[in-house]
Tab-separated table of C-alpha atoms in Angstrom:
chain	number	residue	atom	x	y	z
A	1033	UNK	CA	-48.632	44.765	43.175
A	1034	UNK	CA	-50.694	45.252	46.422
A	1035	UNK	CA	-51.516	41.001	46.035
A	1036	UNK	CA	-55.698	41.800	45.445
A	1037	UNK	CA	-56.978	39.026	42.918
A	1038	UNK	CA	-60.475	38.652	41.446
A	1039	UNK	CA	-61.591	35.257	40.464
A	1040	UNK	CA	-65.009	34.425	38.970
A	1041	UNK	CA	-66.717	30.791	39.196
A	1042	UNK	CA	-64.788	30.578	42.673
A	1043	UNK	CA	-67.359	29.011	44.639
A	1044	UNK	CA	-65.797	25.141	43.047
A	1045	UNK	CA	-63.613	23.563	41.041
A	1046	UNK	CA	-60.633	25.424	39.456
A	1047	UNK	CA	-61.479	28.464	40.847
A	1048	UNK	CA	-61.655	27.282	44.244
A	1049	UNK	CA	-58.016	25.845	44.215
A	1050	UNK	CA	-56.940	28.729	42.105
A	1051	UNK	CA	-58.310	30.662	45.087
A	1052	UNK	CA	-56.622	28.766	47.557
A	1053	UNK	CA	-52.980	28.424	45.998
A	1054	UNK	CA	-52.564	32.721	45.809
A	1055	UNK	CA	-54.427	32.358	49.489
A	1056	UNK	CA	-51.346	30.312	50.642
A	1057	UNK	CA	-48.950	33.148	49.421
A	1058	UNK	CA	-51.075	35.756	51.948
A	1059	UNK	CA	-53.459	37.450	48.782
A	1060	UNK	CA	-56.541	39.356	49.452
A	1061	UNK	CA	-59.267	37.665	47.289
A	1062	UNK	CA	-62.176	38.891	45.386
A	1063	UNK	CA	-64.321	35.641	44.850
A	1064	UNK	CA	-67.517	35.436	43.105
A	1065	UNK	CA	-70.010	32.797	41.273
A	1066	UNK	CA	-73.622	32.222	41.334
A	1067	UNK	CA	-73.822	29.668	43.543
A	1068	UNK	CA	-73.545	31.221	47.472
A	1069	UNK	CA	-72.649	28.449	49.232
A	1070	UNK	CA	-70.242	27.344	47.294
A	1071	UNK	CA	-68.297	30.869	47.602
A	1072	UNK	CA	-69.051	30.843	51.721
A	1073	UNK	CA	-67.207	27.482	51.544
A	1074	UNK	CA	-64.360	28.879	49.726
A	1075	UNK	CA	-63.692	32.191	51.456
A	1076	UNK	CA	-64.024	29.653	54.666
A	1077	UNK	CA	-61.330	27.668	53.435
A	1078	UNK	CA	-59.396	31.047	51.979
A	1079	UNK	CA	-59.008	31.951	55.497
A	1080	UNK	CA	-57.407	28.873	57.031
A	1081	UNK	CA	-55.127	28.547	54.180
A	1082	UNK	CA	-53.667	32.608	55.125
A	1083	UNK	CA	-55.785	34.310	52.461
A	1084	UNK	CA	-58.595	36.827	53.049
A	1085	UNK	CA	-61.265	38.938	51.506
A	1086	UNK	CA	-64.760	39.109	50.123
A	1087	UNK	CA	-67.729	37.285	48.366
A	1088	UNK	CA	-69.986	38.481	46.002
A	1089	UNK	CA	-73.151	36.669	43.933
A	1090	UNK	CA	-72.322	37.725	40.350
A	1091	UNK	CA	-73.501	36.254	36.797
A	1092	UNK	CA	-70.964	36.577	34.180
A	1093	UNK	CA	-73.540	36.889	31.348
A	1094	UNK	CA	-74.887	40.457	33.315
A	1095	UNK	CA	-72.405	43.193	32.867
A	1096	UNK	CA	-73.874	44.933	35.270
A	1097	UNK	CA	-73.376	42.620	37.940
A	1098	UNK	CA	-69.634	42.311	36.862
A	1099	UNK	CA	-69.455	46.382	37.176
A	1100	UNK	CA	-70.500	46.110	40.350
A	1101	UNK	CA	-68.110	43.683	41.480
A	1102	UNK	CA	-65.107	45.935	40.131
A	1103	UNK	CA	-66.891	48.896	41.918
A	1104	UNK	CA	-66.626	46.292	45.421
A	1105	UNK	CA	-63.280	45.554	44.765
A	1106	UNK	CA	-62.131	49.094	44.323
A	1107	UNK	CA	-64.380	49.726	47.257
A	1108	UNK	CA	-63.156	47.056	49.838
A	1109	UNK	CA	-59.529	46.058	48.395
A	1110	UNK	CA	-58.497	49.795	47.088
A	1111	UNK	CA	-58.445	48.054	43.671
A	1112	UNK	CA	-57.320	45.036	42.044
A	1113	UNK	CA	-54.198	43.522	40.400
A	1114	UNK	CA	-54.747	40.002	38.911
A	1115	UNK	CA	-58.186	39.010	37.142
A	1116	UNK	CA	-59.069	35.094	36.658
A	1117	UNK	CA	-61.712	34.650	34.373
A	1118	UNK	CA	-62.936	31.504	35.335
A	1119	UNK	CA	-66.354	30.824	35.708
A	1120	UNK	CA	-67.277	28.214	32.645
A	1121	UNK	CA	-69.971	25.535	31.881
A	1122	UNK	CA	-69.735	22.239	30.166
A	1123	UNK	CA	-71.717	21.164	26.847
A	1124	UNK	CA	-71.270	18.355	24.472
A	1125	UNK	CA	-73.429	16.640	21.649
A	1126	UNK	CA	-72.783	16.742	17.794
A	1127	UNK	CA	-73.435	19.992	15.480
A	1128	UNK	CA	-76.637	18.427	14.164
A	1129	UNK	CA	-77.897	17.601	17.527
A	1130	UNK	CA	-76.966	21.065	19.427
A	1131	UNK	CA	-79.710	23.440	19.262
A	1132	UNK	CA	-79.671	27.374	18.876
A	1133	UNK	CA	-80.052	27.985	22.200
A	1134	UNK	CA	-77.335	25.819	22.865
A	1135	UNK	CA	-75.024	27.771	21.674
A	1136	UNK	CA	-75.923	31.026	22.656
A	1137	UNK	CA	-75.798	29.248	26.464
A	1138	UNK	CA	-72.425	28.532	25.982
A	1139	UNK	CA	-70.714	31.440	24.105
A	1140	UNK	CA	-72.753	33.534	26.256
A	1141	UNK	CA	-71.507	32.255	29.559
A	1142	UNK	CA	-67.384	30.675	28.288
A	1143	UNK	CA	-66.691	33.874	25.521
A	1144	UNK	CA	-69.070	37.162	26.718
A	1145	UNK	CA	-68.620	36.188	30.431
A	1146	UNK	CA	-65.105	36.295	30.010
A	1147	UNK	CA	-65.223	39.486	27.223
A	1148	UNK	CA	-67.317	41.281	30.124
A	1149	UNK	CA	-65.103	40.382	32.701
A	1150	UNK	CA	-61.903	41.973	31.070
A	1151	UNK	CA	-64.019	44.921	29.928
A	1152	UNK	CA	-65.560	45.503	33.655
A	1153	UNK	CA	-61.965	45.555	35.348
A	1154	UNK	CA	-59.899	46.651	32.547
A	1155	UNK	CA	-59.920	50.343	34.056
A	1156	UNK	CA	-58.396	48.830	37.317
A	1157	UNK	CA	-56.094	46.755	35.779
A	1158	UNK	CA	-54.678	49.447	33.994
A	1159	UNK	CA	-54.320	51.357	37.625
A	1160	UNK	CA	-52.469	49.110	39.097
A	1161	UNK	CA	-50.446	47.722	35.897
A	1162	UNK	CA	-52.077	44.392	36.535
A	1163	UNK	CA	-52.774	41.002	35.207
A	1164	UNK	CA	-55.568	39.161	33.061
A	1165	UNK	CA	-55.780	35.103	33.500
A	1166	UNK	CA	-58.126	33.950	31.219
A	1167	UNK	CA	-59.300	29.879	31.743
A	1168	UNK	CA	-59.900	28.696	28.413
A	1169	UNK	CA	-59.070	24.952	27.393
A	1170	UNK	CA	-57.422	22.273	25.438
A	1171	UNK	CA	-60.931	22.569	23.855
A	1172	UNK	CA	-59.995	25.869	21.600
A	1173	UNK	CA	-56.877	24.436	20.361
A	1174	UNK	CA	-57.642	20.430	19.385
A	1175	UNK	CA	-61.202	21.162	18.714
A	1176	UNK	CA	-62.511	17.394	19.260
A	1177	UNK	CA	-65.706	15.938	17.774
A	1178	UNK	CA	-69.139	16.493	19.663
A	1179	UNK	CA	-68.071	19.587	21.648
A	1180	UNK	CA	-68.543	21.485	18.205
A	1181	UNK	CA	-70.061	25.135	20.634
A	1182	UNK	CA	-68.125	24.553	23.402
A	1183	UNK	CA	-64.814	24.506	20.621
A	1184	UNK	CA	-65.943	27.346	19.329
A	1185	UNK	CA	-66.592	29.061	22.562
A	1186	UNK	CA	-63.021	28.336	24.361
A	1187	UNK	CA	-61.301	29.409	20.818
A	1188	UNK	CA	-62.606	33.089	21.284
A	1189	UNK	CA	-61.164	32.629	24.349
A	1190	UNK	CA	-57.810	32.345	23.052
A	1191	UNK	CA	-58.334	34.611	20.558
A	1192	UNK	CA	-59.333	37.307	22.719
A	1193	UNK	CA	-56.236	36.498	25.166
A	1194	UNK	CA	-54.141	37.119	22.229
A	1195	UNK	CA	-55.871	40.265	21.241
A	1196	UNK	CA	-55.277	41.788	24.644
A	1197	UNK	CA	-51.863	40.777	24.841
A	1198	UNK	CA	-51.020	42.728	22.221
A	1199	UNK	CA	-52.869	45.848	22.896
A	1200	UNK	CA	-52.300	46.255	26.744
A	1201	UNK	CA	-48.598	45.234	26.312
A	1202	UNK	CA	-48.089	49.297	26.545
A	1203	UNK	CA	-50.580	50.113	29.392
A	1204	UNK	CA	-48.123	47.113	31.085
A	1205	UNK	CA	-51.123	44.882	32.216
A	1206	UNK	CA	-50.002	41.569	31.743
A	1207	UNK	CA	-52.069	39.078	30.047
A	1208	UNK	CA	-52.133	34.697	30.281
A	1209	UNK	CA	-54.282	32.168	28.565
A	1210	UNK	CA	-54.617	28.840	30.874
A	1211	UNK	CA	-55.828	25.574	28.652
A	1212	UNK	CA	-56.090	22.906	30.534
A	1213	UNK	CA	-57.215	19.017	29.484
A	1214	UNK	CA	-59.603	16.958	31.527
A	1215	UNK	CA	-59.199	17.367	35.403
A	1216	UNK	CA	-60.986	16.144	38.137
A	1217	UNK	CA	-63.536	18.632	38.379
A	1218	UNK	CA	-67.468	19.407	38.984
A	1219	UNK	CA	-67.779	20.882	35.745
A	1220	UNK	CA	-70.758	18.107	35.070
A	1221	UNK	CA	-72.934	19.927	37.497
A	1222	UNK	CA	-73.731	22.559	34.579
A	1223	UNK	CA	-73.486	20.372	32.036
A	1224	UNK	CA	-75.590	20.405	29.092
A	1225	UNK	CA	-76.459	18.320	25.935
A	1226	UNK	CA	-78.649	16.246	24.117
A	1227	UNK	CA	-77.949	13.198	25.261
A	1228	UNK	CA	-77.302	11.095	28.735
A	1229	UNK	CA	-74.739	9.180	26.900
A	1230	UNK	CA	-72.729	12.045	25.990
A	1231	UNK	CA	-72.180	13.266	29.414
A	1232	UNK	CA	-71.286	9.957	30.728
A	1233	UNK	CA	-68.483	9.564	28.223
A	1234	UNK	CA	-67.449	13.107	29.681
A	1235	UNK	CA	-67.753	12.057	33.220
A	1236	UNK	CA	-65.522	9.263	32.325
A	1237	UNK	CA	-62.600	11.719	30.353
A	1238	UNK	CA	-62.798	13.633	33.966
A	1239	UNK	CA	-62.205	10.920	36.584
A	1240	UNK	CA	-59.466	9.323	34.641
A	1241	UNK	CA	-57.639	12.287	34.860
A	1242	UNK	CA	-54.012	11.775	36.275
A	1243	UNK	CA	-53.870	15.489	37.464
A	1244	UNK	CA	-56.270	17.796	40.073
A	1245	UNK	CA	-57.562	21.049	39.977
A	1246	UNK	CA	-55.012	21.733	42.677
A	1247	UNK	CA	-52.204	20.368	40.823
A	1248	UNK	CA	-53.267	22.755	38.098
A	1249	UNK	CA	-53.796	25.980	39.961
A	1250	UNK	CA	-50.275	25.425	41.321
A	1251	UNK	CA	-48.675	25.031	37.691
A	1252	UNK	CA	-50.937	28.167	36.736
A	1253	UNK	CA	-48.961	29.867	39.554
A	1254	UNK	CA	-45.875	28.573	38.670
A	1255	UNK	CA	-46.559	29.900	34.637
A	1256	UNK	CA	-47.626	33.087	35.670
A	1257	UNK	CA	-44.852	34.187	37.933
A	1258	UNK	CA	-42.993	33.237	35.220
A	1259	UNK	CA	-44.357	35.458	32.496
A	1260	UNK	CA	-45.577	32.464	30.394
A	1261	UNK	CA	-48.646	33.494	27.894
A	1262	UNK	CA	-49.693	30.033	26.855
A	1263	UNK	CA	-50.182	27.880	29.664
A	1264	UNK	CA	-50.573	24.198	29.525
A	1265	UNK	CA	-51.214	22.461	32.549
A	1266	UNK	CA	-51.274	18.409	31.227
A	1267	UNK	CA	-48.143	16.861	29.327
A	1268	UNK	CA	-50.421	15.296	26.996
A	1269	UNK	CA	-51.628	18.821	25.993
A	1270	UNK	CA	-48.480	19.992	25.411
A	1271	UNK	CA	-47.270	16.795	23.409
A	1272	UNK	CA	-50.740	17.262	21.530
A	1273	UNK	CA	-50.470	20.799	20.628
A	1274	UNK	CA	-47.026	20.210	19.403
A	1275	UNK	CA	-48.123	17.753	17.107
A	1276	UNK	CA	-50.680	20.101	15.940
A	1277	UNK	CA	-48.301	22.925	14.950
A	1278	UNK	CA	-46.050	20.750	12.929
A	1279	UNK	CA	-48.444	18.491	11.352
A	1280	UNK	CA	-52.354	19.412	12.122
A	1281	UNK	CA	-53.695	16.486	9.452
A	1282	UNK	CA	-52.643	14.400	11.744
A	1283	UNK	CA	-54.826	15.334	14.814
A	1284	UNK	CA	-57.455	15.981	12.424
A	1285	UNK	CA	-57.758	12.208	11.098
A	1286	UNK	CA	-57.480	10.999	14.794
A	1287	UNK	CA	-60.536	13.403	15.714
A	1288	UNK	CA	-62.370	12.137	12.833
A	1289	UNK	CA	-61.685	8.017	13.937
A	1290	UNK	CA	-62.678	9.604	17.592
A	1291	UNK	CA	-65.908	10.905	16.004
A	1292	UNK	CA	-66.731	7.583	14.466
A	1293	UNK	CA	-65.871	5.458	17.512
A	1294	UNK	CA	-68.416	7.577	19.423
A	1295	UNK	CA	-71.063	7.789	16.868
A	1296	UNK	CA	-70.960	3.959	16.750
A	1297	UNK	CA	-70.670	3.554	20.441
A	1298	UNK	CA	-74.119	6.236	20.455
A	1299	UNK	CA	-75.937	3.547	18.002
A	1300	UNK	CA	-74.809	0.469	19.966
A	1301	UNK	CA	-76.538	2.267	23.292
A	1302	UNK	CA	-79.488	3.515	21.367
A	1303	UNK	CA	-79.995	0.210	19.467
């Protein structure tokens, strides 16, 4: 490992801190996201924390533009060895409600982006017997009412990280799965649904939050170094998902009360 790491969405959020916790240890950082200033401010703050490296503008939904970021890291960095597939936008509002195009928003940008991302530095990976982190959620694995695309979205995400554990275990590119619960993030900036109320009751799930993005990058470091696939950043995610395995009816009934609470609530504010 030469410590070069590529991280998409960088320019905020998770991939900002993620960006800053390997910058700590010394890395070299390949950073990219569509918004510009937000990556100027991160490679800013990449330097003072003992990182270095580059920016690039790149759209996760245009392969091309994630090509051309492996060809920049092969071309500035000498290639790559850890891959964070981060970059992610928020949606909510029930099946009914959620239009076509709202789902082809969201798998395009939370599944393809990431698909594309693995596919576009797979050969470098490979090189340098690297890593994958994929940034799914809590999302693909409790599935909870009104999120019905974004669910459906983050699950792939899972799915695919288990796909590509399995088949690159012999080319000896590692591969992790982060799902993390609510955190303090500005995932709201992108988000998207068919109602105001929707998003407030979102905005409300994220500032209650008892854990950062910081916090989390540093457990994601923590899992990764050592060799953990599944990583789950919150307690209550892990206490959740536990219930799950042994006895899913049990989540599903609460998600179904949960469903009714906020339909009712939705009435009440319409009403």
């Amino acid at each position: 490992m030469q410590n070069r790491m590529m991280i998409t969405g960088a320019g905020s959020g998770l991939g900002r801190e993620i960006a800053l916790r390997w910058a700590r240890e010394g890395w070299q950082l390949a950073l990219s996201d569509v918004s510009e200033p937000g990556l100027q401010e991160t490679l800013k703050m990449v330097r003072e924390a003992g990182g270095d490296g580059f920016i690039q503008r790149c759209d996760v939904r245009d392969y091309s533009q994630l090509t051309a970021f492996a060809q920049a890291c092969e071309e500035k960095l000498g290639g790559i060895d850890i891959i964070v597939n981060n970059a992610g936008v928020a949606s909510g509002g029930f099946f009914s409600e959620l239009s076509l195009e709202d789902w082809d928003w969201q798998i395009a940008i939370n599944l393809m982006g990431v698909v594309k991302g693995c596919k576009a530095f797979l050969p470098l990976l490979e090189q340098s017997k690297g890593k994958i982190i994929n940034i799914a959620s809590m999302a693909a694995l409790m599935q909870g009412p009104a999120m019905s695309n974004y669910n459906v979205a983050k699950a792939g995400v899972v799915a695919l990280s288990e796909s590509l554990l399995i088949e690159l275990a012999q080319q000896e590119v590692g591969v992790h799965v982060v799902c993390p619960s609510f955190f303090q993030t500005n995932l709201l900036d992108s988000f998207r649904g068919p109602t105001p109320a929707m998003k407030a009751q979102v905005g409300k799930l994220l500032e209650s939050s008892p854990i950062s993005a910081a916090d989390i990058a540093d457990y994601i470091y923590q899992q990764v170094a050592a060799g953990e696939f599944m990583i789950l950043p919150h307690e209550q995610g892990r206490m959740a998902w536990a219930i799950k395995q042994k006895n899913p009816q049990l989540l599903y009934n609460e998600m179904t009360a949960m469903a009714e609470k906020m339909r009712a609530k939705a009435k009440q504010n319409n009403g």
